[in-house]
CSV table of C-alpha atoms in Angstrom, one decimal:
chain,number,residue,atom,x,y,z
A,21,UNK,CA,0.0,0.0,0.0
A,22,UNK,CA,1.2,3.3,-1.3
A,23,UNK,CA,0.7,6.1,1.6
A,24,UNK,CA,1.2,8.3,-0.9
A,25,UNK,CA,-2.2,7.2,-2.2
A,26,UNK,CA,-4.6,7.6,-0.2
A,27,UNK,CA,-7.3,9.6,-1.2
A,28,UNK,CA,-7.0,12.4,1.8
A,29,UNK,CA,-7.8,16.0,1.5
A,30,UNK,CA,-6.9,18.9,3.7
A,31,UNK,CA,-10.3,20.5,3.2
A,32,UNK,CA,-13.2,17.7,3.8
A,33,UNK,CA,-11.0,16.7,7.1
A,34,UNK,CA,-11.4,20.2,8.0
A,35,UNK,CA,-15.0,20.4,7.3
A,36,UNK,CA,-15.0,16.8,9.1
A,37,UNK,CA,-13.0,18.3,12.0
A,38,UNK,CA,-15.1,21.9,12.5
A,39,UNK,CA,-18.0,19.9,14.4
A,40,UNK,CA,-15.5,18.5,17.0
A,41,UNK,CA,-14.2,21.5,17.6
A,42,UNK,CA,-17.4,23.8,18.1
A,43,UNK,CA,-18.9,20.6,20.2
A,44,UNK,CA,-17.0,21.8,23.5
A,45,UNK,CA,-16.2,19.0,25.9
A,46,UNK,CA,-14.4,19.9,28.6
A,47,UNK,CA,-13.6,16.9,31.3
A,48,UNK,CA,-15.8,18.3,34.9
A,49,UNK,CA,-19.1,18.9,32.2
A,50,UNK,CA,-20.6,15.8,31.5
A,51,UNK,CA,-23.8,16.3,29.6
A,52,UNK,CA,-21.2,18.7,27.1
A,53,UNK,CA,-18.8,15.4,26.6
A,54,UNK,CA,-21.7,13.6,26.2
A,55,UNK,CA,-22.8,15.4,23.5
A,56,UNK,CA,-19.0,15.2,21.7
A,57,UNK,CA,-19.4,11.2,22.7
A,58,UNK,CA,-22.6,11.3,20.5
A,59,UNK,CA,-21.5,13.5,17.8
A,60,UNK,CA,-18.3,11.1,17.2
A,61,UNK,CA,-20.3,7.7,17.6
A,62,UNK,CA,-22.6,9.0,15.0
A,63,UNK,CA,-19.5,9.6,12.5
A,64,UNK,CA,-17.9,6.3,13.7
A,65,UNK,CA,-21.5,4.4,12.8
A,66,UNK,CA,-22.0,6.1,9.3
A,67,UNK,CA,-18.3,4.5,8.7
A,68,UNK,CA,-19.2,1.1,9.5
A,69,UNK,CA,-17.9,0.9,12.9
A,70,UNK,CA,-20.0,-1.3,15.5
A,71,UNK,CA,-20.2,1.7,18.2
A,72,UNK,CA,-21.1,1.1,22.0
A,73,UNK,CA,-21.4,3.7,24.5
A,74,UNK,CA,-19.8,3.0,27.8
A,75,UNK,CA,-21.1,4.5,30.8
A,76,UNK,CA,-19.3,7.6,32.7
A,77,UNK,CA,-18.3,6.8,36.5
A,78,UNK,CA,-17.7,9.3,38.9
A,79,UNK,CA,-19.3,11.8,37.6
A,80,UNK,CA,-17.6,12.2,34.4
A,81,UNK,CA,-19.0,11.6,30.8
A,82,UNK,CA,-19.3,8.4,28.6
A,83,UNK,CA,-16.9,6.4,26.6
A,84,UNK,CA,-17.3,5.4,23.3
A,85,UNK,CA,-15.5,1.9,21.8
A,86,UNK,CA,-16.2,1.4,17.8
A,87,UNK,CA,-14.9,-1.9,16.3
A,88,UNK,CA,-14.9,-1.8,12.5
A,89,UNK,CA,-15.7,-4.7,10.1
A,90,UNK,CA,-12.9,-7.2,10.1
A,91,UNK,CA,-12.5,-10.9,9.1
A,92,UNK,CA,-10.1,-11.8,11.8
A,93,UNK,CA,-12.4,-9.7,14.5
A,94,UNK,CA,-12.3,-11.8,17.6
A,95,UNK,CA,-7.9,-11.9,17.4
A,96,UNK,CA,-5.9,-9.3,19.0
A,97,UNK,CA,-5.5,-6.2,16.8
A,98,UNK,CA,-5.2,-2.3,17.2
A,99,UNK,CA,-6.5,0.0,19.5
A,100,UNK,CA,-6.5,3.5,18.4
A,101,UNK,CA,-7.0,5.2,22.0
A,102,UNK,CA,-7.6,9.1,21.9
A,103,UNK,CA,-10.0,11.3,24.6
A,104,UNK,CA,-12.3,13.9,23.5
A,105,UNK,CA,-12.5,15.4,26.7
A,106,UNK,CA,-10.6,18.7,26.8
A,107,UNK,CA,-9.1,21.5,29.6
A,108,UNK,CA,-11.4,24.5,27.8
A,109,UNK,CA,-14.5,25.7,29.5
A,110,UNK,CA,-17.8,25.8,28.0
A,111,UNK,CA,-17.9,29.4,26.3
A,112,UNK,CA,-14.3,29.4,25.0
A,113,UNK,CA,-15.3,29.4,21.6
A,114,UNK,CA,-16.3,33.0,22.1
A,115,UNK,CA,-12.3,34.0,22.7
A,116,UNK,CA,-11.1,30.9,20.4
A,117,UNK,CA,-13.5,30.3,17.7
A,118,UNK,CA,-12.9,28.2,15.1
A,119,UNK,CA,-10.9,30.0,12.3
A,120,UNK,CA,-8.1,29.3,9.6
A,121,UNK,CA,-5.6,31.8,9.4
A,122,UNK,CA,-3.2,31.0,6.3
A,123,UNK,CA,-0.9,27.6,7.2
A,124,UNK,CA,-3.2,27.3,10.8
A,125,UNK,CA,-6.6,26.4,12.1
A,126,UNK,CA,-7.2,27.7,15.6
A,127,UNK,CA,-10.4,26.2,17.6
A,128,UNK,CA,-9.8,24.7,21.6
A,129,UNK,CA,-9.2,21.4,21.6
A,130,UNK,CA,-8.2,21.5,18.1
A,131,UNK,CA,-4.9,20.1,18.8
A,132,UNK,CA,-4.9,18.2,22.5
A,133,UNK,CA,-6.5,16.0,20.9
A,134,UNK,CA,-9.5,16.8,19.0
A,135,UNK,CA,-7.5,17.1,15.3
A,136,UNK,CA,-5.4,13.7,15.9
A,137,UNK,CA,-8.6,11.7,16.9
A,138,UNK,CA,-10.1,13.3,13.4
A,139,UNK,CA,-7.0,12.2,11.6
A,140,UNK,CA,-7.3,9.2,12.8
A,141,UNK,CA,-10.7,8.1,11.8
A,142,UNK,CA,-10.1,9.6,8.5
A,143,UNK,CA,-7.4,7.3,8.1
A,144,UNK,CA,-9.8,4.2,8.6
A,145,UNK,CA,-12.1,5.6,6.4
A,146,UNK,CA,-9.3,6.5,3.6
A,147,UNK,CA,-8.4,3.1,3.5
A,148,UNK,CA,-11.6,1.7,3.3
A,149,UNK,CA,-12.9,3.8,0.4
A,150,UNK,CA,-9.2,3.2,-1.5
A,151,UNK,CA,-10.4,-1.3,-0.4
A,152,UNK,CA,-7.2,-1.4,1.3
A,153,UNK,CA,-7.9,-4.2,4.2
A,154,UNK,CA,-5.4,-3.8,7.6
A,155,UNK,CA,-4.7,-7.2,8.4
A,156,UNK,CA,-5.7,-6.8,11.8
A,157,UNK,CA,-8.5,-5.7,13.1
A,158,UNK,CA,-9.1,-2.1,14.5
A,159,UNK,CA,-10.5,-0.7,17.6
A,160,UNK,CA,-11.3,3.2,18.4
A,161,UNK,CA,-11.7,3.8,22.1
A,162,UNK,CA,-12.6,7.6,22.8
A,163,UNK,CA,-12.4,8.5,26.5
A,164,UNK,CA,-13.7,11.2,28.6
A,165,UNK,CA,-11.2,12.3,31.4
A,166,UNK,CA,-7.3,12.5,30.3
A,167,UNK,CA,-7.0,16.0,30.9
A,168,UNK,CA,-7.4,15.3,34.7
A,169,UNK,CA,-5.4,12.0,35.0
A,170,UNK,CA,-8.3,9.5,33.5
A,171,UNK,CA,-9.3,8.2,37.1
A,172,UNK,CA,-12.5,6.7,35.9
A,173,UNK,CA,-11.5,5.5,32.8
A,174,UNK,CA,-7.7,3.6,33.7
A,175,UNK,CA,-9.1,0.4,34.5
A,176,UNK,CA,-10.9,0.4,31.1
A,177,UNK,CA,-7.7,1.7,29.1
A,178,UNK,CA,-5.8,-1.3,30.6
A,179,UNK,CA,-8.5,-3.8,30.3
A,180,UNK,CA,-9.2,-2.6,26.4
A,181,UNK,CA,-5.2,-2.5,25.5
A,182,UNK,CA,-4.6,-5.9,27.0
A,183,UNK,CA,-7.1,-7.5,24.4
A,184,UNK,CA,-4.7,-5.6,21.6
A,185,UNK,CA,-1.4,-6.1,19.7
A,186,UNK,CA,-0.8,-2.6,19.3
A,187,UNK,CA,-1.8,0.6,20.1
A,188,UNK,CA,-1.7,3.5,18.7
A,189,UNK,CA,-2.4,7.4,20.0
A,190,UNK,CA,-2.9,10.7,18.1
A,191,UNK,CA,-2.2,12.6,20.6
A,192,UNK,CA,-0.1,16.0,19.1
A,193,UNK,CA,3.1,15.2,17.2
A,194,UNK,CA,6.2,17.4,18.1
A,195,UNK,CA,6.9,20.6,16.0
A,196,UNK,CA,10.0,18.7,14.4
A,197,UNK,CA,7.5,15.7,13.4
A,198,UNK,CA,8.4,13.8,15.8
A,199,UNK,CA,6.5,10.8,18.0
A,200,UNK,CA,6.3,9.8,21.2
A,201,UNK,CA,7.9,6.3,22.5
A,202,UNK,CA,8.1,6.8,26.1
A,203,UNK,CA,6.4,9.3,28.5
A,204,UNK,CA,7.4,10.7,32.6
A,205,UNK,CA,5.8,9.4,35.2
A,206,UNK,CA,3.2,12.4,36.8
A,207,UNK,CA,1.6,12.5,40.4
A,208,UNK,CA,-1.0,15.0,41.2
A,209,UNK,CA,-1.9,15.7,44.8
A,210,UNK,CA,-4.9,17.6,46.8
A,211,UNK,CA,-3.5,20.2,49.4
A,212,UNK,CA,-6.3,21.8,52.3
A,213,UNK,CA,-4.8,24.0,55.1
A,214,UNK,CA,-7.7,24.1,57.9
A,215,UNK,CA,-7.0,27.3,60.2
A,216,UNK,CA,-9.1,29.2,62.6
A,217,UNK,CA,-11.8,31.7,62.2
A,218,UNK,CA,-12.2,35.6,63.1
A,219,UNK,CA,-13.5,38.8,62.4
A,220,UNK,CA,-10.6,40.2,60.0
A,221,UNK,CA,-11.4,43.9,61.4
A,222,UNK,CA,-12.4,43.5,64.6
A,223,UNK,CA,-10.2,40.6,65.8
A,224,UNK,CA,-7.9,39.6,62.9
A,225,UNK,CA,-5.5,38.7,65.6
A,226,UNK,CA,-7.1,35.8,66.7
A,227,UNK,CA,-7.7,34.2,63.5
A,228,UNK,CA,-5.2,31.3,62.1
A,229,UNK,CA,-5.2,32.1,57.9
A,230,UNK,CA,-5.5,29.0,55.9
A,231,UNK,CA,-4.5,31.2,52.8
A,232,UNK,CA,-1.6,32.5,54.2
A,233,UNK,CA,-0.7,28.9,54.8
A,234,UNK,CA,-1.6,27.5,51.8
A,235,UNK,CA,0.7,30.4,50.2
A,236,UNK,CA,3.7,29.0,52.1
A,237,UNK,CA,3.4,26.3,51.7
A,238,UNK,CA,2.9,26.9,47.3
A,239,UNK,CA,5.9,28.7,47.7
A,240,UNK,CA,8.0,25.9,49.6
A,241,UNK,CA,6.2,23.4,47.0
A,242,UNK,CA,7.7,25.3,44.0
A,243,UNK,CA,11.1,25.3,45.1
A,244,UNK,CA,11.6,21.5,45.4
A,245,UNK,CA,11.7,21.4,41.7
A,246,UNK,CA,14.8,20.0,39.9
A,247,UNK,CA,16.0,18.9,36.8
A,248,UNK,CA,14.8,15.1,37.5
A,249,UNK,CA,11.4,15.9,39.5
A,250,UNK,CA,9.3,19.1,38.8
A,251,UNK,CA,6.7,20.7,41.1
A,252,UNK,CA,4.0,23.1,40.5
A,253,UNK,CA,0.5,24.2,42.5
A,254,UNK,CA,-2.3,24.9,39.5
A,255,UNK,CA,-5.7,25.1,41.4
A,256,UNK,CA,-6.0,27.5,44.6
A,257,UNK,CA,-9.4,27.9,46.4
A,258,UNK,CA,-9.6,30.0,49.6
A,259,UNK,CA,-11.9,32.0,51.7
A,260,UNK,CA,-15.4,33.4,51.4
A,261,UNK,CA,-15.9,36.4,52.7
A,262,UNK,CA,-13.5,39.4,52.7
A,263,UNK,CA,-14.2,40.2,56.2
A,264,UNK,CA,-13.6,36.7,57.9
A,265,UNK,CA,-10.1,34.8,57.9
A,266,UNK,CA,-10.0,32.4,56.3
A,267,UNK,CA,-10.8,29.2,57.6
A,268,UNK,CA,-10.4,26.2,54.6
A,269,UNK,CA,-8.1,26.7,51.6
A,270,UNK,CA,-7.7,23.8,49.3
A,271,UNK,CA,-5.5,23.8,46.3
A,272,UNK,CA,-4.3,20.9,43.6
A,273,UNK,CA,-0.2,20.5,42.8
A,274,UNK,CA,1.4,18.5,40.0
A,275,UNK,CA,4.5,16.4,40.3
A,276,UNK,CA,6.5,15.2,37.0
A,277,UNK,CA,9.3,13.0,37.1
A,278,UNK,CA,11.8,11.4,34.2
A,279,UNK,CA,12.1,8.0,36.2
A,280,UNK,CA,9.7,6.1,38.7
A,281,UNK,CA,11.9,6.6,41.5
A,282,UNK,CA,12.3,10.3,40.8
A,283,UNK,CA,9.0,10.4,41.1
A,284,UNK,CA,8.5,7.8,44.2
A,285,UNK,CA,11.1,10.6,46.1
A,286,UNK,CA,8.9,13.5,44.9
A,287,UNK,CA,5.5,11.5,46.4
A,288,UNK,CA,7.2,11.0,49.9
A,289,UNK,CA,8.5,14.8,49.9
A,290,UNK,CA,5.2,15.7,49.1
A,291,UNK,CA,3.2,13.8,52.4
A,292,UNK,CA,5.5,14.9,54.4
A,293,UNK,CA,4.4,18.4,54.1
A,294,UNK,CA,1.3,17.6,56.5
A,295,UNK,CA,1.6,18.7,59.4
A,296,UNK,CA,-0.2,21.6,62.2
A,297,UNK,CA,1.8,24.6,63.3
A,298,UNK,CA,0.8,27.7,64.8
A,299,UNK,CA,-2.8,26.2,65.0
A,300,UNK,CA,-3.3,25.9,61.1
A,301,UNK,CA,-3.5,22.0,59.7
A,302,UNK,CA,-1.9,21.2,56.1
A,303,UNK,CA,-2.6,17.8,54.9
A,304,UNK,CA,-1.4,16.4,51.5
A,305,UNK,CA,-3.5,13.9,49.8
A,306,UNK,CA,-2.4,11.6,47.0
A,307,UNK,CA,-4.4,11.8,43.7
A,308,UNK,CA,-4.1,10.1,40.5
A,309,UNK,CA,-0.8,8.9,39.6
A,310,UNK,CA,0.4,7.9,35.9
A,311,UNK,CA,3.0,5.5,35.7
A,312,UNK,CA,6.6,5.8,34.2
A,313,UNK,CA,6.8,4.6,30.7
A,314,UNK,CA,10.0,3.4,29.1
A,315,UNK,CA,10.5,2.6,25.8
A,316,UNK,CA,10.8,-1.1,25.1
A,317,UNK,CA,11.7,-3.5,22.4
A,318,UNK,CA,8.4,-3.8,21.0
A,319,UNK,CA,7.5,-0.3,21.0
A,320,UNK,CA,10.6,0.5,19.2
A,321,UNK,CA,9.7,-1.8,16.6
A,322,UNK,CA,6.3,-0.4,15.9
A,323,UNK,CA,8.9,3.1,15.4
A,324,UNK,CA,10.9,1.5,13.2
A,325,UNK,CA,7.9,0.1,10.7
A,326,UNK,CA,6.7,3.8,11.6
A,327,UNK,CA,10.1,5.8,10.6
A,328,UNK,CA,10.1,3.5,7.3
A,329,UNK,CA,6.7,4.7,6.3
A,330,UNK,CA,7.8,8.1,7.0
A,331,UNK,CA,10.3,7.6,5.2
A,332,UNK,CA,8.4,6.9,1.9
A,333,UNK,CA,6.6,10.0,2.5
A,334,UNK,CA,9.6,11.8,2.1
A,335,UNK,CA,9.5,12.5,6.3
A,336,UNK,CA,11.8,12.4,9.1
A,337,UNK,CA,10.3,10.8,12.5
A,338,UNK,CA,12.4,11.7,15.2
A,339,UNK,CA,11.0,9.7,18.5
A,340,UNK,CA,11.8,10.5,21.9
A,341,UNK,CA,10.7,10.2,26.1
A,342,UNK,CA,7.7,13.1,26.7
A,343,UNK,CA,6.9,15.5,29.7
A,344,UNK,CA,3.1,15.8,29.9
A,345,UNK,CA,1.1,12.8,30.6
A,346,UNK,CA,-1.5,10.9,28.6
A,347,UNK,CA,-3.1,7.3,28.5
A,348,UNK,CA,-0.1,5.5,26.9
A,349,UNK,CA,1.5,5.8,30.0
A,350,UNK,CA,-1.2,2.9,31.1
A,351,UNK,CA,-0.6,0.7,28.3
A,352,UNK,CA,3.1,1.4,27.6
A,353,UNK,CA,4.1,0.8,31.7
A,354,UNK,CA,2.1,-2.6,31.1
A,355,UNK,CA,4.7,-3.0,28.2
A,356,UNK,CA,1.8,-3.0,25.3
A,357,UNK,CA,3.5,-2.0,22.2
A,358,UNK,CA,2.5,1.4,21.9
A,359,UNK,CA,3.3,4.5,19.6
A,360,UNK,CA,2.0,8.0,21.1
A,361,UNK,CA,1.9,11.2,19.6
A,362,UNK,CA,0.9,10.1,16.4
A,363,UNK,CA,-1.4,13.4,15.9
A,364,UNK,CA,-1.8,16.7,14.3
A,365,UNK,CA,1.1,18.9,14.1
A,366,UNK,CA,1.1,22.7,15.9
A,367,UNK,CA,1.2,24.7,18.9
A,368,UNK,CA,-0.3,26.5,21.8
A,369,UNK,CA,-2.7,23.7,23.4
A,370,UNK,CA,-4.4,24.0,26.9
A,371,UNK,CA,-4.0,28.3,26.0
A,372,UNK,CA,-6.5,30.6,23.8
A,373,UNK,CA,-3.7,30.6,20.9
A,374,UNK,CA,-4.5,26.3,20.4
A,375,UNK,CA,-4.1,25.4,16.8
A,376,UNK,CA,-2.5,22.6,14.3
A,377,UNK,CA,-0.9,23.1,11.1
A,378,UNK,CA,-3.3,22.3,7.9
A,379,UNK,CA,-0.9,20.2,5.8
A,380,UNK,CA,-0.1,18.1,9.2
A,381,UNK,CA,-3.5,16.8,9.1
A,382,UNK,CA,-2.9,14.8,5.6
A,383,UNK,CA,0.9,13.7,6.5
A,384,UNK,CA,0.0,12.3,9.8
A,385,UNK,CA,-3.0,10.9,8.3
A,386,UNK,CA,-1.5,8.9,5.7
A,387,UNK,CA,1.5,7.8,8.3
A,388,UNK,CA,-1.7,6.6,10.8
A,389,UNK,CA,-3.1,4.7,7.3
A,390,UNK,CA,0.2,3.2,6.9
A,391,UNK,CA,0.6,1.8,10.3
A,392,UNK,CA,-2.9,0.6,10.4
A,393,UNK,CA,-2.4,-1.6,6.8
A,394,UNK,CA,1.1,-2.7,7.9
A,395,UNK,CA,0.9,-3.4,11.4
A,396,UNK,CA,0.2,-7.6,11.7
């Protein structure tokens, strides 16, 4: 099969892409993921793909697994694993509409991962309109909660992947075109300082502030970052009148690490923050954790049949170890052969200045399509 080919074209995956986008989906809104969830099942159906739509837990929206016509169905084939849940509140369309602006569409989600899952799907649907048959059968599991660590959805990641050969996730491609073939190990953790009320005019002395605390103890947080282990505080919440001290502050850090037991040394750092002094409590909580993933044998060799079909399409692949989590951490720490950031090209995700690079959408297209028809 001749990548080359395919019949894919910039402008109907665009106009294929646009409803995605303006269907916002971000992770803590349910009934809006839902709706992407519906919108994609609908597209995966008119394909030919046998969809089912699994149930959100925890609060948190629905999943959606399509299996597409195969001969060899019931062996162990490819998962195509993306998430259509994004960081961007309902109503940032206003400040980041969709719009193409020369070499660049902007839209949120458009990149992380919105534009990959797209490319994706069109790559199934190339080859079937061109009657090119993959000789192994192919799975698309859509999730609805990787931008906060997938804690509902892990246990069906793992249990999904472990009934595949390969798998492969559009998440975005590096700016140099390159993929993903390993990814750092991430910890996130839930911070609440408890003080001790007052009036702040009257008797702010005798008040305990569980900001002030919390600000500390941000700061102090902040500082243990190094080269091998990275901390940073993202959520604050404190206080609710202007007038009292505050009495609860909670907040929500992030830990990153290049090697498990960076990572492992960052955890234990991290509890043993907790702790009361001058009558304010700070605990530290534990929160979803992805594993380290290290590039293995196997996954190397799906990057070599990868860099080969990059190669005929006149592409360099460049593969490396990522910062920034995402569900191949799951299947690549199981050792699943697994090839991540197989998606569209282009810069700026989780900000209002998201976008992908047009042309990217028909190169990494036809590399998906040729990965998909070699893979066996």
């Amino acid at each position: 099969m001749n990548p080359n080919a395919l019949p894919l074209d910039a402008d109907a995956m665009l106009a294929s892409l646009r409803p995605w986008i303006e269907c916002e989906s971000p992770t803590h809104d349910a009934a809006a993921v839902n709706r992407m969830m519906a919108l994609a099942a609908r597209d995966l159906a008119v394909a030919g793909a046998s969809v089912e739509i699994i149930p959100g837990r925890m609060g948190l929206g629905d999943c959606v697994r399509a299996r597409f016509p195969h001969p060899r169905r019931d062996e162990p084939g490819i998962l195509v694993l993306g998430h259509m849940d994004t960081v961007h509140p309902v109503g940032t369309l206003q400040a980041l509409p969709w719009r193409r602006e020369g070499s660049r569409v902007y839209g949120p989600g458009i990149l992380d991962m919105k534009g990959g899952n797209l490319l994706a799907f069109e790559a199934i649907r190339a080859l079937w309109r061109a009657g090119v048959a993959t000789p192994l059968p192919v799975t698309v599991l859509f999730t609805s909660d990787e931008e906060i660590g997938s804690p509902a959805t892990r246990d069906l990641i793992e249990a999904e992947a472990a009934r595949h050969r390969y798998i492969l996730v559009p998440e975005p491609g590096h700016e140099d075109n390159g993929v993903v073939t390993g990814r750092y190990a991430i910890a996130r953790f839930n911070l609440e300082a408890v003080g001790r009320p007052s009036h702040a005019g009257a008797r702010l002395g005798d008040g305990r502030s569980a900001v002030r605390t919390m600000a500390r103890q941000i700061l102090a947080i902040e500082a243990m970052s190094g080269e091998d282990c990275t901390f940073s505080v993202g959520v604050v919440q404190g206080g609710q009148w202007v007038n009292c001290v505050p009495t609860h502050c909670r907040g929500e850090a992030l830990s990153m690490a290049k090697r498990q037991e960076d990572l492992d040394r960052g955890v234990a750092r991290m509890l043993a923050l907790s702790g009361s002094q001058d009558d304010v409590t700070f605990t530290v909580t534990r929160g979803v954790t992805r594993p380290v993933w290290e590039p293995d044998a196997a996954t190397l060799a799906v990057y070599e049949t990868a860099r080969g079909l990059a190669e005929r399409l006149g592409l360099s692949l460049p593969h490396r170890s990522a910062g920034g989590g995402s569900d191949g951490n799951f299947t690549g720490a199981r050792g699943l052969p697994t090839l991540d950031g197989l998606g569209a090209i282009g810069r700026g995700y989780h900000t209002l200045e998201e976008h992908i690079e047009v042309d990217s959408l028909v190169t990494r297209g036809r590399l998906f399509a040729g990965l998909l028809a070699t893979l066996a």
